[in-house]
Coordinates of C-alpha atoms (C1' of nucleotides) in Angstrom, one line a residue:
Chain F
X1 CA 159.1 -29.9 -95.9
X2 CA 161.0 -31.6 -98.3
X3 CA 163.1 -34.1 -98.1
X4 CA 164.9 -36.1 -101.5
X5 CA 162.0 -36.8 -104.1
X6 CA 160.3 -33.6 -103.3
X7 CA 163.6 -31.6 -104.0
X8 CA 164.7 -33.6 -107.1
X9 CA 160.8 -32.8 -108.4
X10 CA 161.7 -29.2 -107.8
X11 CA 165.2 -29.1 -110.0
X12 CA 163.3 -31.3 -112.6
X13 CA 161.3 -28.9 -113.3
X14 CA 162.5 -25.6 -113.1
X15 CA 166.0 -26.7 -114.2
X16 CA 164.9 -26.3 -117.8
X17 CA 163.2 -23.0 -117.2
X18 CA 165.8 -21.2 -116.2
X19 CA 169.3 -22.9 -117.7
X20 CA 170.8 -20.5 -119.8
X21 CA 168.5 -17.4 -117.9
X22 CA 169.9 -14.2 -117.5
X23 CA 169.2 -12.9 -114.2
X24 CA 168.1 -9.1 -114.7
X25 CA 167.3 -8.4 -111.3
X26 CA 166.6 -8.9 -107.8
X27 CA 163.8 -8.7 -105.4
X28 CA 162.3 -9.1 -101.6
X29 CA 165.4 -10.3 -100.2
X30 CA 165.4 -11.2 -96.8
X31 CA 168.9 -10.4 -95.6
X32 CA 168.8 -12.9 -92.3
X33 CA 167.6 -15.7 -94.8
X34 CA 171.5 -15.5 -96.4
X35 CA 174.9 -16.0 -96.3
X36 CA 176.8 -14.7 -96.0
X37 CA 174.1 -11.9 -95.2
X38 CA 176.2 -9.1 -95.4
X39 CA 177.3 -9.6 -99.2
X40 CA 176.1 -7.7 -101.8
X41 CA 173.5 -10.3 -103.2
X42 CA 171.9 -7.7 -106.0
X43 CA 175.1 -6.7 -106.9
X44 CA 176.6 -10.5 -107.1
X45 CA 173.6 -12.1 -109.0
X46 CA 172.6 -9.3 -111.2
X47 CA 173.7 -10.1 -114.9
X48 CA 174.9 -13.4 -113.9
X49 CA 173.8 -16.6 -116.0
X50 CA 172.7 -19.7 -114.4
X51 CA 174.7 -22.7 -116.0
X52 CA 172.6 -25.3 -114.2
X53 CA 170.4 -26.2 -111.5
X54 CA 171.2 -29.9 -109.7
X55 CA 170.3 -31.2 -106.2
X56 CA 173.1 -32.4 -103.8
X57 CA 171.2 -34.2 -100.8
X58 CA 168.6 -31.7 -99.9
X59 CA 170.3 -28.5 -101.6
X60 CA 169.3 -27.2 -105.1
X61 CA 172.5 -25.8 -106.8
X62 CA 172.7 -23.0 -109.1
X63 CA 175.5 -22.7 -110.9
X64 CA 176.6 -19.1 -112.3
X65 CA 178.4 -17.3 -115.0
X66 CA 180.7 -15.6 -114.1
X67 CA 180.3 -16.3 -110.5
X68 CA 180.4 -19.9 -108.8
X69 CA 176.8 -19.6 -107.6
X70 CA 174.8 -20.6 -104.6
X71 CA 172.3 -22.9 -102.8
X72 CA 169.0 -23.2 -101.6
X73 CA 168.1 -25.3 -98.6
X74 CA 163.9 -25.4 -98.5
X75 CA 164.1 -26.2 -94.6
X76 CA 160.8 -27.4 -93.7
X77 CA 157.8 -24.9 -95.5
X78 CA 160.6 -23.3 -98.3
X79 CA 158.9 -23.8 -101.9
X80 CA 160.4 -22.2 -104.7
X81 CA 158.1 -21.3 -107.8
X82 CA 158.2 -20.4 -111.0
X83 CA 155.4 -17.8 -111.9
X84 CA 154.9 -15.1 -114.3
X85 CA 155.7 -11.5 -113.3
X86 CA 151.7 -10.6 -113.4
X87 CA 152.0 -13.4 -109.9
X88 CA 150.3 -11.7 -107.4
X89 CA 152.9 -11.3 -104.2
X90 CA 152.6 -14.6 -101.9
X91 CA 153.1 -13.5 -98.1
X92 CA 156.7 -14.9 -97.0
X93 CA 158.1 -14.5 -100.4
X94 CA 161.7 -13.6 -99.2
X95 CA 164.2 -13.4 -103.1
X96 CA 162.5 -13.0 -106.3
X97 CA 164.7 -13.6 -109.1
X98 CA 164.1 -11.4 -112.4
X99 CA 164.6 -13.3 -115.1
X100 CA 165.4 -13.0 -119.0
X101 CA 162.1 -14.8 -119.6
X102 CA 158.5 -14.0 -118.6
X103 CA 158.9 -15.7 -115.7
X104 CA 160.2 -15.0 -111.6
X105 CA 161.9 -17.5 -109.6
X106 CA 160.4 -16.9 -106.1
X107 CA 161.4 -18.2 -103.0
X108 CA 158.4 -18.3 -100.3
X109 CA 159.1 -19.6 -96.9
X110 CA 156.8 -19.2 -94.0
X111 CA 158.2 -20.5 -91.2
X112 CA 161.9 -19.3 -92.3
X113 CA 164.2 -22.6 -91.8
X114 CA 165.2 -22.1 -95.0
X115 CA 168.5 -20.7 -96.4
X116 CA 170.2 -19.7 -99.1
X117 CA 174.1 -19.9 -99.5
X118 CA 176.3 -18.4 -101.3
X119 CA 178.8 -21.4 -103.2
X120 CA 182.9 -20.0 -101.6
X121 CA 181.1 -21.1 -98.2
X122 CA 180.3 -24.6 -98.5
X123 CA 181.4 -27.6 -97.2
X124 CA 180.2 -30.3 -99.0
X125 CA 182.8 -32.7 -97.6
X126 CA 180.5 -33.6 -94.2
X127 CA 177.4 -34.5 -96.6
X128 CA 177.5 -38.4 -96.9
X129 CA 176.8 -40.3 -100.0
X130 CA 173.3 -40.3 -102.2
X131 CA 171.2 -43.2 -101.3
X132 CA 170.4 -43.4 -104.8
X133 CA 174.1 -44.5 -106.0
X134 CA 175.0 -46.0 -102.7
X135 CA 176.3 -49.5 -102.8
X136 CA 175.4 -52.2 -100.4
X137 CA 179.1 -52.5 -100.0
X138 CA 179.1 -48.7 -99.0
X139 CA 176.0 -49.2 -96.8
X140 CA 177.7 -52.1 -95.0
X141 CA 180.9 -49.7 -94.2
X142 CA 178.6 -47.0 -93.3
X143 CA 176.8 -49.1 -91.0
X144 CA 179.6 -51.2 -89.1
X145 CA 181.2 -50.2 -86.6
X146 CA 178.2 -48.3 -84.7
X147 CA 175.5 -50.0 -82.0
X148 CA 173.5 -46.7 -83.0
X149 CA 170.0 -47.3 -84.3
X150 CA 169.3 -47.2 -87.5
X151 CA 166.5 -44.4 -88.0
X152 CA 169.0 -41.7 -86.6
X153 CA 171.4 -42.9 -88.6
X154 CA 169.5 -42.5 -91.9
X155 CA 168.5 -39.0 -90.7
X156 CA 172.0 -38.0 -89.9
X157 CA 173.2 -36.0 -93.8
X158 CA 176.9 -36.8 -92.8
X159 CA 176.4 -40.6 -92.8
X160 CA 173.6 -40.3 -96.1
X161 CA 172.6 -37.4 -97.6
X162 CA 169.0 -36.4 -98.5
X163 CA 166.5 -38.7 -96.2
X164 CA 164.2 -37.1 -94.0
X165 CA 161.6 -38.0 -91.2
X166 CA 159.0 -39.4 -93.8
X167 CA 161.5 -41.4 -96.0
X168 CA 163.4 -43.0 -93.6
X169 CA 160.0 -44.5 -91.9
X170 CA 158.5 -45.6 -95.3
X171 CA 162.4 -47.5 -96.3
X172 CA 162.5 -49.1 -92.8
X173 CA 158.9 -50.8 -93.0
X174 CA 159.2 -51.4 -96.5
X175 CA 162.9 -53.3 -95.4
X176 CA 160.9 -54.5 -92.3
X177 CA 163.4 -53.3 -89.7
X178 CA 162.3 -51.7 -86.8
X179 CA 163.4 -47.9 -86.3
X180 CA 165.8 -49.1 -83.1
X181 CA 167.4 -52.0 -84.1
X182 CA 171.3 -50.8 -83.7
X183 CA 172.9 -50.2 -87.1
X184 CA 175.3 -53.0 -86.5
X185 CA 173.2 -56.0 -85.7
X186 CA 171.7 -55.5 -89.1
X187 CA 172.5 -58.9 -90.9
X188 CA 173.6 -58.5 -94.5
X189 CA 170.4 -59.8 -95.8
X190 CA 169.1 -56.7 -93.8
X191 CA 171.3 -54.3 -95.3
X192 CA 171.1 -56.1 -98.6
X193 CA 166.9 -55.6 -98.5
X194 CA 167.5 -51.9 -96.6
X195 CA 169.3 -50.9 -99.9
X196 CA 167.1 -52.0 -102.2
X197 CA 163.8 -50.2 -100.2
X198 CA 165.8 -46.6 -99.9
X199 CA 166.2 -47.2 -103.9
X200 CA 162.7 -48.4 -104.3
X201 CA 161.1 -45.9 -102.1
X202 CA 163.0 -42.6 -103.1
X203 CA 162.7 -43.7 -106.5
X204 CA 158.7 -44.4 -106.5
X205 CA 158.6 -41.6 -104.6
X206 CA 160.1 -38.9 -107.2
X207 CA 158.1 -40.6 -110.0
X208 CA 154.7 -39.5 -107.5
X209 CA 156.3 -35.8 -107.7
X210 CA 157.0 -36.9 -103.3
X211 CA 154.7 -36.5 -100.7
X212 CA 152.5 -33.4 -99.6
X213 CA 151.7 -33.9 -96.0
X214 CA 150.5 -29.8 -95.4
X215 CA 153.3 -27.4 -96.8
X216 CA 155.0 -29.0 -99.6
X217 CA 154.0 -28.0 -103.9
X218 CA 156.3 -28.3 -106.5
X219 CA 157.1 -25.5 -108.8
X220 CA 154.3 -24.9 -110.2
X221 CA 152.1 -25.2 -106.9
X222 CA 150.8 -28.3 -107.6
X223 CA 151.0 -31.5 -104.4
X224 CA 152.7 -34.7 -104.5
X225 CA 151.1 -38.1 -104.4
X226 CA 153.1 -40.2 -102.7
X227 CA 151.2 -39.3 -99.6
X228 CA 149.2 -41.6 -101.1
X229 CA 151.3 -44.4 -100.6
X230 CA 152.7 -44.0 -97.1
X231 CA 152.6 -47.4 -95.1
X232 CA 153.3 -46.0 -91.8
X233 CA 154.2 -41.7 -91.7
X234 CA 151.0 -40.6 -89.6
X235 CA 148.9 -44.1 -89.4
X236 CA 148.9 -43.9 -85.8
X237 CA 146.5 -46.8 -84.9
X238 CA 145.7 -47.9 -88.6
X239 CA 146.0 -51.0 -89.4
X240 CA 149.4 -52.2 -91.3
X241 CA 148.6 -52.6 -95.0
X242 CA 150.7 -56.0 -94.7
X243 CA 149.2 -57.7 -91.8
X244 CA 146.6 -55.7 -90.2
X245 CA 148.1 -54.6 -86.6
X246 CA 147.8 -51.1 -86.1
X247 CA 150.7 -48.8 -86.9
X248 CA 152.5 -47.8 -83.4
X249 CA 153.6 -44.6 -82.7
X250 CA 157.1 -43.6 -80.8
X251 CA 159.6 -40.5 -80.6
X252 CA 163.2 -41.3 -81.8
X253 CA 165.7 -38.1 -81.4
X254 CA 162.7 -35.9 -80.9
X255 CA 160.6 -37.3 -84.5
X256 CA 157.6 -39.0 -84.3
X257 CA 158.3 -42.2 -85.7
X258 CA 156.0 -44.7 -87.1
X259 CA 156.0 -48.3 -87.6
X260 CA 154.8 -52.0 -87.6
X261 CA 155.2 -53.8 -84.9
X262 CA 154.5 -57.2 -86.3
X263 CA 156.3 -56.9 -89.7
X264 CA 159.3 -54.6 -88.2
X265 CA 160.0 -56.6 -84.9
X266 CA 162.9 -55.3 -82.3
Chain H
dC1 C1' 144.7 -22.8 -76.0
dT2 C1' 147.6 -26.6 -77.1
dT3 C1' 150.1 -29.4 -80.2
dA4 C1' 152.6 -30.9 -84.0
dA5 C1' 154.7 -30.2 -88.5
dT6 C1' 158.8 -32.9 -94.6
dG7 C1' 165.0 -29.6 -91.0
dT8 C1' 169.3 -28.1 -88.9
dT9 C1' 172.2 -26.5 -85.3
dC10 C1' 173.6 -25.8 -80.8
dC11 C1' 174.1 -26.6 -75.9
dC12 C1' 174.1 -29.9 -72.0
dC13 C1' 175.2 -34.2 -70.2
dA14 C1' 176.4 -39.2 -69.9
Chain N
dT1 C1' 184.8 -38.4 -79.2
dT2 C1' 180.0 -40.0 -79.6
dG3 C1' 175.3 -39.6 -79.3
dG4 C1' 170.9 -38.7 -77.0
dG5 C1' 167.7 -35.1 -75.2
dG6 C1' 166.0 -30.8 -75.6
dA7 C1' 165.7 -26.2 -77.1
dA8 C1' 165.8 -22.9 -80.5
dC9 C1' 164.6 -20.9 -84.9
dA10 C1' 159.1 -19.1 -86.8
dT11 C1' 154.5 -19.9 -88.6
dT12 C1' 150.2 -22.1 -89.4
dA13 C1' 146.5 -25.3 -89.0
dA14 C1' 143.9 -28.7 -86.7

DNA sequence: CTTAATGTTCCCCA
DNA sequence: TTGGGGAACATTAA
């Protein structure tokens, strides 16, 4: 479900809501939904205060007083919602969070690719840079060196953290590179103009709240709109919205993938 | 009934 | 060691 812009909406908004909360309880916790899962989660968050709530790649991080916290990965259908305690009980609602406010913090997830993790168990150092502070220096490093194409590699967290299928189809039309070309015959015009359209594109994107394509509100339930704005992510056979050929369809590491074929040519 | 869906991880193989 | 393919995880909607 979400990928950067619809995660940095989330923290936005419910980073102010609950900075400086007490949490007074805990609810509905799906034990295989954690980790570790046999920690004592009521007994570690209970009477702890969140510090903060930031977003690393696709992670929101809460920190804690007196503890070091933990993240929440949304995986694919994960929403997390802030709702008063009258809320009547979604189905897959798997923590609740009791708050010192009167408001819940619930985490709903249907499909359950979701996770959250406690902090003494990360690993932060295999998540690559954000695209959003990334250099075209650091871009050029990152791409050298490998004939792999480029789509995978903007999927891949370790090489650039927080781009997902919908993102990394919307950059590369907007950069008009086509989803195969291997990473190092980029020229560094290419990488130059690649840069600029993550920016561009992430950016425009948080500013629309991101994109709801079926499962994806923020945290007040409400949709994105940069749906609204896709190029390419499920035009299948529409015509580009630069030149007019239809929008071709292919399967790159097992994602659909979408493009132009006349503006992003092999 | 079949297919595909915003993600990650793991196994198999070249 | 690298990376692609495919499966797995689980649910829903078209």
């Amino acid at each position: 479900m979400p990928e950067l812009p619809e995660v940095q909406t989330i923290v936005s908004m419910i980073g102010p809501l609950v900075r400086n909360r007490r949490i007074l309880g805990v609810s509905h916790l799906r034990t295989d939904m954690v980790k570790p899962a046999d920690m004592d989660w009521g007994l570690a968050l209970t009477g702890s205060r969140i510090l903060s709530v930031t977003r690393r790649a696709k992670r929101i991080i809460f920190r804690l007083d007196p503890y070091s916290g933990f993240y929440i990965h949304l995986g694919m259908t994960g929403q997390l919602r802030v709702v008063s305690v009258s809320e009547r009980l979604m189905p897959h609602t798997h923590l609740i969070l009791n708050l010192d406010a009167p408001f819940q913090l619930r985490f709903i997830d249907p499909r359950r690719f979701g996770k959250i993790i406690w902090m003494d168990t990360i690993d932060d150092t295999k998540l690559g840079p954000e695209p959003l502070t990334l250099t075209t220096e650091q871009l050029i490093q990152i791409l050298r060196n490998t004939s792999r194409a480029i789509k995978p590699l903007l999927l891949d967290q370790n090489r650039i953290a927080g781009i997902g299928n919908i993102y990394a189809d919307e950059i590369l039309h907007r950069a008009r590179i086509h989803p195969q070309t291997p990473a190092c015959a980029l020229t560094q015009l290419q990488v130059r103009t690649l840069n600029q359209a993550m920016k561009r594109v992430l950016h425009q994107a948080i500013r629309q709240g991101g994109s709801t394509i079926r499962d994806y509100v923020d945290a007040e339930g409400k949709t994105g709109g940069f749906q609204r704005l896709h190029r390419v992510y499920q035009r299948f056979g529409l015509p580009c919205f630069r030149c007019g050929t239809p929008v071709q369809k292919i399967i790159l590491i097992s994602r659909s993938t979408y493009f132009c074929p006349t503006c992003q040519p092999e």
